[in-house]
Tab-separated table of C-alpha atoms and ligand atoms in Angstrom:
chain	number	residue	atom	x	y	z
A	1253	MET	CA	-2.018	-10.360	-14.051
A	1254	THR	CA	-4.937	-12.775	-14.078
A	1255	LYS	CA	-5.368	-14.678	-10.819
A	1256	ILE	CA	-6.588	-18.268	-10.841
A	1257	LEU	CA	-8.978	-18.959	-7.961
A	1258	ASP	CA	-7.902	-22.381	-6.778
A	1259	GLY	CA	-11.006	-24.376	-5.822
A	1260	VAL	CA	-8.907	-27.375	-4.822
A	1261	ALA	CA	-6.967	-25.430	-2.174
A	1262	ILE	CA	-10.036	-23.570	-0.865
A	1263	ALA	CA	-12.062	-26.798	-0.619
A	1264	ALA	CA	-9.181	-28.465	1.248
A	1265	ALA	CA	-9.038	-25.583	3.746
A	1266	ILE	CA	-12.810	-25.788	4.352
A	1267	LYS	CA	-12.661	-29.568	4.797
A	1268	GLN	CA	-9.870	-29.150	7.338
A	1269	GLU	CA	-12.007	-26.690	9.303
A	1270	VAL	CA	-14.974	-29.072	9.137
A	1271	ALA	CA	-12.783	-31.944	10.416
A	1272	GLU	CA	-11.755	-29.745	13.360
A	1273	GLU	CA	-15.422	-29.028	14.124
A	1274	VAL	CA	-16.179	-32.759	13.955
A	1275	ARG	CA	-13.407	-33.397	16.501
A	1276	ALA	CA	-14.781	-30.678	18.793
A	1277	LEU	CA	-18.260	-32.231	18.560
A	1278	ALA	CA	-16.826	-35.681	19.332
A	1279	ALA	CA	-15.624	-34.266	22.651
A	1280	LEU	CA	-19.298	-33.499	23.374
A	1281	GLY	CA	-20.340	-37.014	22.369
A	1282	VAL	CA	-21.847	-35.895	19.043
A	1283	ARG	CA	-20.993	-37.449	15.666
A	1284	PRO	CA	-22.597	-35.721	12.663
A	1285	GLY	CA	-24.195	-38.133	10.207
A	1286	MET	CA	-25.339	-38.009	6.607
A	1287	ALA	CA	-27.624	-40.342	4.672
A	1288	ALA	CA	-27.136	-40.457	0.918
A	1289	VAL	CA	-29.987	-41.830	-1.169
A	1290	LEU	CA	-28.856	-43.064	-4.581
A	1291	VAL	CA	-31.632	-44.444	-6.777
A	1292	GLY	CA	-30.772	-46.839	-9.609
A	1293	ASN	CA	-27.502	-47.065	-11.505
A	1294	VAL	CA	-26.819	-43.682	-13.145
A	1295	ALA	CA	-23.025	-43.702	-13.593
A	1296	ALA	CA	-22.477	-39.951	-12.962
A	1297	SER	CA	-24.683	-40.036	-9.830
A	1298	GLU	CA	-22.756	-43.038	-8.517
A	1299	ILE	CA	-19.466	-41.140	-8.907
A	1300	TYR	CA	-20.854	-38.042	-7.126
A	1301	VAL	CA	-22.333	-40.027	-4.255
A	1302	ARG	CA	-19.190	-42.104	-3.848
A	1303	SER	CA	-17.081	-38.960	-3.428
A	1304	LYS	CA	-19.594	-37.533	-0.939
A	1305	VAL	CA	-19.514	-40.705	1.166
A	1306	GLN	CA	-15.722	-40.792	0.921
A	1307	SER	CA	-15.495	-37.172	2.101
A	1308	CYS	CA	-17.648	-38.062	5.134
A	1309	ALA	CA	-15.207	-40.855	6.008
A	1310	GLU	CA	-12.194	-38.538	5.635
A	1311	LEU	CA	-13.716	-35.931	7.955
A	1312	GLY	CA	-15.077	-38.300	10.611
A	1313	ILE	CA	-18.740	-37.856	9.627
A	1314	TYR	CA	-20.949	-40.954	9.851
A	1315	SER	CA	-22.571	-41.860	6.556
A	1316	ASP	CA	-25.219	-44.295	5.405
A	1317	LEU	CA	-25.566	-45.036	1.690
A	1318	ILE	CA	-29.037	-46.244	0.746
A	1319	LYS	CA	-29.599	-47.577	-2.771
A	1320	PRO	CA	-33.246	-48.135	-3.707
A	1321	PRO	CA	-33.766	-49.842	-7.086
A	1322	ALA	CA	-34.497	-47.794	-10.247
A	1323	THR	CA	-38.096	-49.108	-10.083
A	1324	VAL	CA	-38.772	-47.487	-6.685
A	1325	THR	CA	-42.140	-45.709	-6.360
A	1326	THR	CA	-42.753	-42.244	-4.924
A	1327	GLU	CA	-44.589	-43.840	-1.959
A	1328	GLU	CA	-41.672	-46.164	-1.171
A	1329	ILE	CA	-39.091	-43.427	-1.273
A	1330	LEU	CA	-41.316	-41.074	0.749
A	1331	ALA	CA	-41.455	-43.779	3.426
A	1332	LEU	CA	-37.656	-44.015	3.316
A	1333	VAL	CA	-37.314	-40.237	3.758
A	1334	ALA	CA	-39.760	-40.330	6.689
A	1335	SER	CA	-37.602	-42.973	8.385
A	1336	LEU	CA	-34.461	-40.888	7.794
A	1337	ASN	CA	-36.191	-37.806	9.209
A	1338	ALA	CA	-36.855	-39.826	12.376
A	1339	ARG	CA	-33.359	-41.317	12.797
A	1340	ASP	CA	-31.423	-39.343	15.384
A	1341	GLU	CA	-27.943	-40.266	14.098
A	1342	ILE	CA	-28.793	-38.740	10.712
A	1343	ASP	CA	-28.282	-34.959	10.549
A	1344	GLY	CA	-28.251	-34.543	6.788
A	1345	ILE	CA	-30.316	-36.209	4.063
A	1346	LEU	CA	-28.993	-36.081	0.550
A	1347	ILE	CA	-31.124	-37.277	-2.333
A	1348	GLN	CA	-28.983	-37.561	-5.419
A	1349	LEU	CA	-30.686	-36.067	-8.465
A	1350	PRO	CA	-31.884	-36.787	-11.100
A	1351	LEU	CA	-34.449	-39.359	-9.978
A	1352	PRO	CA	-36.229	-41.780	-12.326
A	1353	THR	CA	-39.228	-40.197	-14.076
A	1354	GLN	CA	-41.850	-42.189	-12.103
A	1355	VAL	CA	-40.696	-40.514	-8.874
A	1356	ASP	CA	-42.224	-37.154	-7.918
A	1357	THR	CA	-38.984	-35.274	-7.210
A	1358	LYS	CA	-40.661	-32.151	-5.802
A	1359	ALA	CA	-42.797	-34.166	-3.357
A	1360	LEU	CA	-39.676	-35.954	-2.223
A	1361	LEU	CA	-37.561	-32.846	-1.690
A	1362	ASP	CA	-40.478	-31.276	0.209
A	1363	ALA	CA	-40.649	-34.337	2.467
A	1364	VAL	CA	-37.076	-33.947	3.745
A	1365	SER	CA	-37.102	-32.305	7.166
A	1366	PRO	CA	-35.851	-28.703	6.653
A	1367	ALA	CA	-33.531	-29.272	9.635
A	1368	LYS	CA	-31.829	-32.124	7.743
A	1369	ASP	CA	-31.951	-30.542	4.282
A	1370	VAL	CA	-28.179	-30.256	3.738
A	1371	ASP	CA	-28.650	-29.519	0.029
A	1372	GLY	CA	-30.726	-26.465	0.955
A	1373	PHE	CA	-33.423	-27.316	-1.621
A	1374	HIS	CA	-36.475	-27.367	0.693
A	1375	PRO	CA	-38.860	-24.409	0.191
A	1376	VAL	CA	-38.491	-23.546	3.885
A	1377	ASN	CA	-34.734	-23.153	3.462
A	1378	ALA	CA	-35.201	-21.301	0.156
A	1379	GLY	CA	-37.534	-18.928	2.021
A	1380	ARG	CA	-35.065	-18.460	4.847
A	1381	LEU	CA	-32.369	-17.656	2.310
A	1382	MET	CA	-34.653	-15.095	0.653
A	1383	ALA	CA	-35.459	-13.531	4.033
A	1384	GLY	CA	-31.777	-13.214	4.911
A	1385	ARG	CA	-32.072	-15.782	7.699
A	1386	THR	CA	-30.063	-18.467	5.993
A	1387	ALA	CA	-29.876	-21.793	7.797
A	1388	LEU	CA	-28.730	-24.302	5.193
A	1389	ALA	CA	-27.816	-22.676	1.867
A	1390	PRO	CA	-27.444	-24.701	-1.347
A	1391	CYS	CA	-23.879	-25.992	-1.547
A	1392	THR	CA	-22.657	-24.706	-4.921
A	1393	PRO	CA	-23.808	-21.086	-4.363
A	1394	ALA	CA	-22.424	-21.172	-0.805
A	1395	GLY	CA	-19.131	-22.370	-2.305
A	1396	ILE	CA	-19.085	-19.398	-4.688
A	1397	ILE	CA	-19.265	-16.979	-1.752
A	1398	GLU	CA	-16.468	-18.871	0.035
A	1399	ILE	CA	-14.238	-18.632	-3.044
A	1400	LEU	CA	-14.787	-14.879	-3.322
A	1401	LYS	CA	-14.309	-14.189	0.384
A	1402	ARG	CA	-11.305	-16.414	0.885
A	1403	SER	CA	-9.644	-14.956	-2.212
A	1404	GLY	CA	-10.077	-11.417	-0.868
A	1405	ILE	CA	-12.356	-10.355	-3.727
A	1406	PRO	CA	-14.649	-7.543	-2.588
A	1407	ILE	CA	-18.367	-8.208	-3.049
A	1408	SER	CA	-20.008	-5.231	-1.343
A	1409	GLY	CA	-20.993	-2.541	-3.843
A	1410	GLN	CA	-19.834	-4.613	-6.821
A	1411	HIS	CA	-22.087	-5.341	-9.762
A	1412	ALA	CA	-22.616	-9.101	-9.826
A	1413	VAL	CA	-24.213	-10.531	-12.958
A	1414	VAL	CA	-25.551	-14.063	-12.551
A	1415	VAL	CA	-26.354	-15.863	-15.800
A	1416	GLY	CA	-28.801	-18.684	-15.020
A	1417	ARG	CA	-31.815	-18.737	-12.699
A	1418	SER	CA	-32.104	-22.346	-11.571
A	1419	ASP	CA	-33.291	-23.089	-8.035
A	1420	ILE	CA	-30.058	-24.984	-7.417
A	1421	VAL	CA	-27.462	-22.466	-8.587
A	1422	GLY	CA	-28.518	-19.177	-10.213
A	1423	LYS	CA	-31.269	-17.962	-7.875
A	1424	PRO	CA	-29.594	-18.861	-4.569
A	1425	ALA	CA	-26.235	-17.512	-5.816
A	1426	ALA	CA	-27.913	-14.192	-6.653
A	1427	MET	CA	-29.556	-14.077	-3.229
A	1428	LEU	CA	-26.311	-14.809	-1.365
A	1429	LEU	CA	-24.487	-12.126	-3.374
A	1430	LEU	CA	-27.281	-9.667	-2.564
A	1431	HIS	CA	-26.913	-10.433	1.148
A	1432	GLN	CA	-23.215	-9.602	0.745
A	1433	ASN	CA	-24.307	-6.191	-0.584
A	1434	ALA	CA	-23.551	-6.758	-4.250
A	1435	THR	CA	-25.788	-5.064	-6.822
A	1436	VAL	CA	-27.196	-8.125	-8.550
A	1437	THR	CA	-28.539	-8.669	-12.059
A	1438	ILE	CA	-29.979	-12.077	-12.951
A	1439	CYS	CA	-29.980	-13.104	-16.623
A	1440	HIS	CA	-31.600	-16.075	-18.363
A	1441	SER	CA	-32.537	-17.377	-21.792
A	1442	LYS	CA	-35.055	-14.599	-22.425
A	1443	THR	CA	-32.713	-11.754	-21.463
A	1444	ARG	CA	-32.253	-9.135	-24.198
A	1445	ASP	CA	-28.770	-7.736	-24.951
A	1446	LEU	CA	-27.163	-10.379	-22.787
A	1447	GLY	CA	-23.633	-9.430	-23.875
A	1448	ALA	CA	-24.159	-5.775	-22.932
A	1449	ILE	CA	-25.360	-6.741	-19.446
A	1450	ILE	CA	-22.588	-9.263	-18.863
A	1451	ARG	CA	-20.039	-6.626	-19.881
A	1452	GLN	CA	-21.126	-4.526	-16.893
A	1453	ALA	CA	-20.176	-7.259	-14.428
A	1454	ASP	CA	-17.495	-6.770	-11.807
A	1455	ILE	CA	-18.333	-10.328	-10.742
A	1456	LEU	CA	-19.727	-12.676	-13.364
A	1457	VAL	CA	-21.318	-15.958	-12.296
A	1458	ALA	CA	-21.967	-18.257	-15.245
A	1459	ALA	CA	-24.402	-21.102	-14.471
A	1460	ILE	CA	-25.895	-21.903	-17.849
A	1461	GLY	CA	-24.896	-25.416	-18.871
A	1462	ARG	CA	-23.557	-24.485	-22.337
A	1463	ALA	CA	-19.912	-25.099	-23.151
A	1464	GLY	CA	-17.904	-21.911	-23.664
A	1465	PHE	CA	-21.047	-19.787	-24.061
A	1466	ILE	CA	-19.529	-16.593	-22.589
A	1467	THR	CA	-17.146	-15.249	-25.211
A	1468	PRO	CA	-14.290	-12.732	-24.746
A	1469	GLU	CA	-16.348	-9.836	-26.240
A	1470	MET	CA	-18.848	-10.237	-23.377
A	1471	VAL	CA	-16.298	-9.819	-20.595
A	1472	ARG	CA	-15.238	-6.545	-19.005
A	1473	PRO	CA	-11.439	-6.586	-18.665
A	1474	GLY	CA	-10.477	-7.109	-15.026
A	1475	ALA	CA	-13.772	-8.764	-14.018
A	1476	THR	CA	-13.890	-11.738	-11.651
A	1477	ILE	CA	-15.350	-14.753	-13.434
A	1478	ILE	CA	-16.943	-17.599	-11.511
A	1479	ASP	CA	-17.591	-20.419	-13.952
A	1480	VAL	CA	-20.074	-22.903	-12.510
A	1481	GLY	CA	-20.652	-24.782	-15.772
A	1482	MET	CA	-19.615	-28.400	-16.071
A	1483	ASN	CA	-19.975	-29.569	-19.641
A	1484	ARG	CA	-18.311	-32.671	-20.996
A	1485	ILE	CA	-17.495	-32.218	-24.672
A	1486	THR	CA	-16.724	-35.059	-27.049
A	1487	ASP	CA	-17.063	-33.308	-30.427
A	1488	ARG	CA	-13.816	-32.446	-32.215
A	1489	GLY	CA	-15.232	-29.286	-33.823
A	1490	GLU	CA	-16.433	-28.035	-30.445
A	1491	PHE	CA	-13.058	-28.893	-28.936
A	1492	ASP	CA	-11.234	-26.900	-31.621
A	1493	ARG	CA	-13.550	-23.904	-31.134
A	1494	LEU	CA	-12.625	-23.813	-27.454
A	1495	PHE	CA	-9.129	-25.207	-27.098
A	1496	ALA	CA	-7.274	-24.869	-30.441
A	1497	GLY	CA	-3.556	-24.550	-29.633
A	1498	ASP	CA	-3.871	-25.818	-26.018
A	1499	ALA	CA	-1.429	-28.743	-25.947
A	1500	LYS	CA	-2.385	-29.927	-22.440
A	1501	ARG	CA	-6.088	-30.129	-23.276
A	1502	GLU	CA	-5.291	-31.723	-26.600
A	1503	ALA	CA	-3.451	-34.501	-24.758
A	1504	THR	CA	-6.443	-35.136	-22.450
A	1505	PHE	CA	-8.913	-35.021	-25.318
A	1506	SER	CA	-6.899	-37.408	-27.505
A	1507	LYS	CA	-6.477	-39.845	-24.618
A	1508	ARG	CA	-10.031	-39.837	-23.202
A	1509	GLY	CA	-12.099	-38.663	-26.152
A	1510	SER	CA	-13.650	-35.954	-23.981
A	1511	THR	CA	-12.812	-33.010	-21.759
A	1512	LEU	CA	-14.624	-30.931	-19.166
A	1513	VAL	CA	-15.348	-27.298	-19.967
A	1514	GLY	CA	-17.248	-24.546	-18.208
A	1515	ASP	CA	-19.768	-22.058	-19.552
A	1516	VAL	CA	-17.015	-19.533	-20.247
A	1517	HIS	CA	-14.813	-19.658	-23.342
A	1518	PRO	CA	-11.194	-20.222	-22.210
A	1519	LYS	CA	-10.073	-17.107	-24.164
A	1520	ALA	CA	-12.437	-14.990	-22.043
A	1521	PHE	CA	-10.492	-15.962	-18.912
A	1522	GLU	CA	-7.456	-14.155	-20.326
A	1523	LEU	CA	-9.285	-10.839	-19.847
A	1524	ALA	CA	-10.369	-11.561	-16.281
A	1525	GLY	CA	-8.823	-10.139	-13.131
A	1526	ALA	CA	-9.502	-13.507	-11.499
A	1527	TYR	CA	-11.348	-16.664	-12.490
A	1528	THR	CA	-12.274	-20.160	-11.395
A	1529	PRO	CA	-10.949	-22.819	-13.778
A	1530	VAL	CA	-12.927	-25.844	-14.966
A	1531	PRO	CA	-12.081	-28.352	-13.669
A	1532	GLY	CA	-10.533	-27.299	-10.352
A	1533	GLY	CA	-12.804	-24.381	-9.465
A	1534	VAL	CA	-16.366	-24.186	-8.137
A	1535	GLY	CA	-16.986	-27.930	-8.534
A	1536	LYS	CA	-14.492	-28.707	-5.777
A	1537	LEU	CA	-16.384	-26.541	-3.310
A	1538	THR	CA	-19.737	-28.271	-3.621
A	1539	ILE	CA	-18.815	-31.350	-1.581
A	1540	ALA	CA	-16.848	-29.294	0.952
A	1541	MET	CA	-19.951	-27.149	1.559
A	1542	LEU	CA	-22.118	-30.265	1.840
A	1543	MET	CA	-19.838	-31.460	4.628
A	1544	ALA	CA	-19.987	-28.019	6.273
A	1545	ASN	CA	-23.805	-28.053	6.042
A	1546	THR	CA	-23.972	-31.524	7.626
A	1547	VAL	CA	-21.967	-30.354	10.631
A	1548	ARG	CA	-24.039	-27.184	10.776
A	1549	ALA	CA	-27.266	-29.215	10.737
A	1550	ALA	CA	-25.900	-31.450	13.518
A	1551	LYS	CA	-25.174	-28.403	15.661
A	1552	MET	CA	-28.471	-26.637	14.913
A	1553	ARG	CA	-30.556	-29.702	15.733
A	1554	ARG	CA	-28.873	-29.901	19.125
A	1555	GLY	CA	-29.044	-26.167	19.764
A	1556	LEU	CA	-25.236	-25.890	19.784
B	1634	NDP	P1	-30.281	-25.387	-15.443
B	1634	NDP	O1	-30.372	-26.041	-16.777
B	1634	NDP	O2	-31.250	-25.741	-14.382
B	1634	NDP	O3	-30.343	-23.816	-15.648
B	1634	NDP	C1	-29.650	-23.177	-16.678
B	1634	NDP	C2	-29.979	-21.705	-16.691
B	1634	NDP	O4	-29.251	-21.120	-17.768
B	1634	NDP	C3	-31.461	-21.406	-16.908
B	1634	NDP	O5	-31.890	-20.435	-16.004
B	1634	NDP	C4	-31.515	-20.914	-18.348
B	1634	NDP	O6	-32.482	-19.915	-18.572
B	1634	NDP	C5	-30.143	-20.301	-18.513
B	1634	NDP	N1	-29.779	-20.301	-19.926
B	1634	NDP	C6	-29.810	-21.340	-20.787
B	1634	NDP	N2	-29.457	-20.934	-22.021
B	1634	NDP	C7	-29.240	-19.603	-21.931
B	1634	NDP	C8	-28.867	-18.617	-22.870
B	1634	NDP	N3	-28.688	-18.903	-24.158
B	1634	NDP	N4	-28.720	-17.358	-22.439
B	1634	NDP	C9	-28.920	-17.045	-21.142
B	1634	NDP	N5	-29.268	-17.937	-20.203
B	1634	NDP	C10	-29.431	-19.203	-20.606
B	1634	NDP	O7	-28.783	-25.630	-14.960
B	1634	NDP	P2	-28.116	-25.589	-13.482
B	1634	NDP	O8	-28.310	-24.266	-12.871
B	1634	NDP	O9	-28.501	-26.802	-12.724
B	1634	NDP	O10	-26.582	-25.771	-13.883
B	1634	NDP	C11	-25.899	-24.824	-14.669
B	1634	NDP	C12	-24.498	-25.346	-14.957
B	1634	NDP	O11	-23.805	-25.508	-13.740
B	1634	NDP	C13	-24.461	-26.728	-15.640
B	1634	NDP	O12	-23.343	-26.775	-16.506
B	1634	NDP	C14	-24.241	-27.679	-14.486
B	1634	NDP	O13	-23.591	-28.867	-14.885
B	1634	NDP	C15	-23.354	-26.848	-13.601
B	1634	NDP	N6	-23.409	-27.215	-12.189
B	1634	NDP	C16	-22.230	-27.312	-11.539
B	1634	NDP	C17	-22.195	-27.623	-10.210
B	1634	NDP	C18	-20.885	-27.693	-9.537
B	1634	NDP	O14	-20.750	-28.304	-8.496
B	1634	NDP	N7	-19.858	-27.020	-10.085
B	1634	NDP	C19	-23.413	-27.890	-9.441
B	1634	NDP	C20	-24.625	-27.672	-10.193
B	1634	NDP	C21	-24.601	-27.353	-11.527
B	1634	NDP	P3	-34.085	-20.204	-18.493
B	1634	NDP	O15	-34.389	-20.278	-17.025
B	1634	NDP	O16	-34.683	-19.044	-19.150
B	1634	NDP	O17	-34.318	-21.510	-19.182
């Protein structure tokens, strides 16, 4: 029978553990803190940042939300990051992406102190991850490993196929799986015979950004599917291709005019041994891991 890997429950368990760590640190007079930098008024970014700040409050982590205007220059925001690097009550600096086009995103991410880089995007942390000396790993890939481990899915010796090679998801996910002794194949838009490679996967990680791209013919029966994709679809034809006959989805789609779908076609999940649903899978882990990284950064900076 196909097992659904419940991201909501796993994220809740991680958050509970983080809250316990925060309480233990409070006994030592330490309160972890996170600064969230939200530039401009991008609706999706505002929602993400709000839930990050709210999670801090729930877990007892101090947070500071800083909202520079959409017209901010690279120099101004670099100065802001420098001040956050210097503030002792801030352990984690989160810069919500995407940034307006006039801002040099790379320069900004490079300016965050690696010790406070709770997103794990700084080249120093990427290098540490590569070298197997992970300090702060990117949150979504770290969440993938937590889902697999906490669900009792073996990783060692398994063939993991990661589709997508972004610096945020695909590459770090592949590296973390490798460190867990998986045999890892990374695929991307130039990969030949993609279906044939995906069909070899014991563990398939789909991080592509294309709704329902992985079809049932590509999936090896019994495989574990981790669907990282988060695609909001509004087109009726696309909806019918993916969800024809699904009354629950139909109700959501009719009411809201959109629905969230991963990179894996829902019919492909039926072949899986286990899979993460969208929504309710990997997405839930990202904020939980951000909280875990903030506490980790607080401890590392104090040598705890
Ligand atoms: P990117 O756009 O940065 O990367 C997408 C990757 O998919 C690229 O490496 C690209 O290859 C590859 N790709 C695109 N088309 C194809 C194709 N036809 N065949 C094979 N590979 C292809 O996306 P992200 O990594 O940032 O995000 C991926 C998905 O995960 C998105 O849906 C995003 O919304 C979601 N996401 C979810 C998060 C969560 O919390 N659950 C967090 C972050 C992302 P190439 O490099 O050759 O262009």
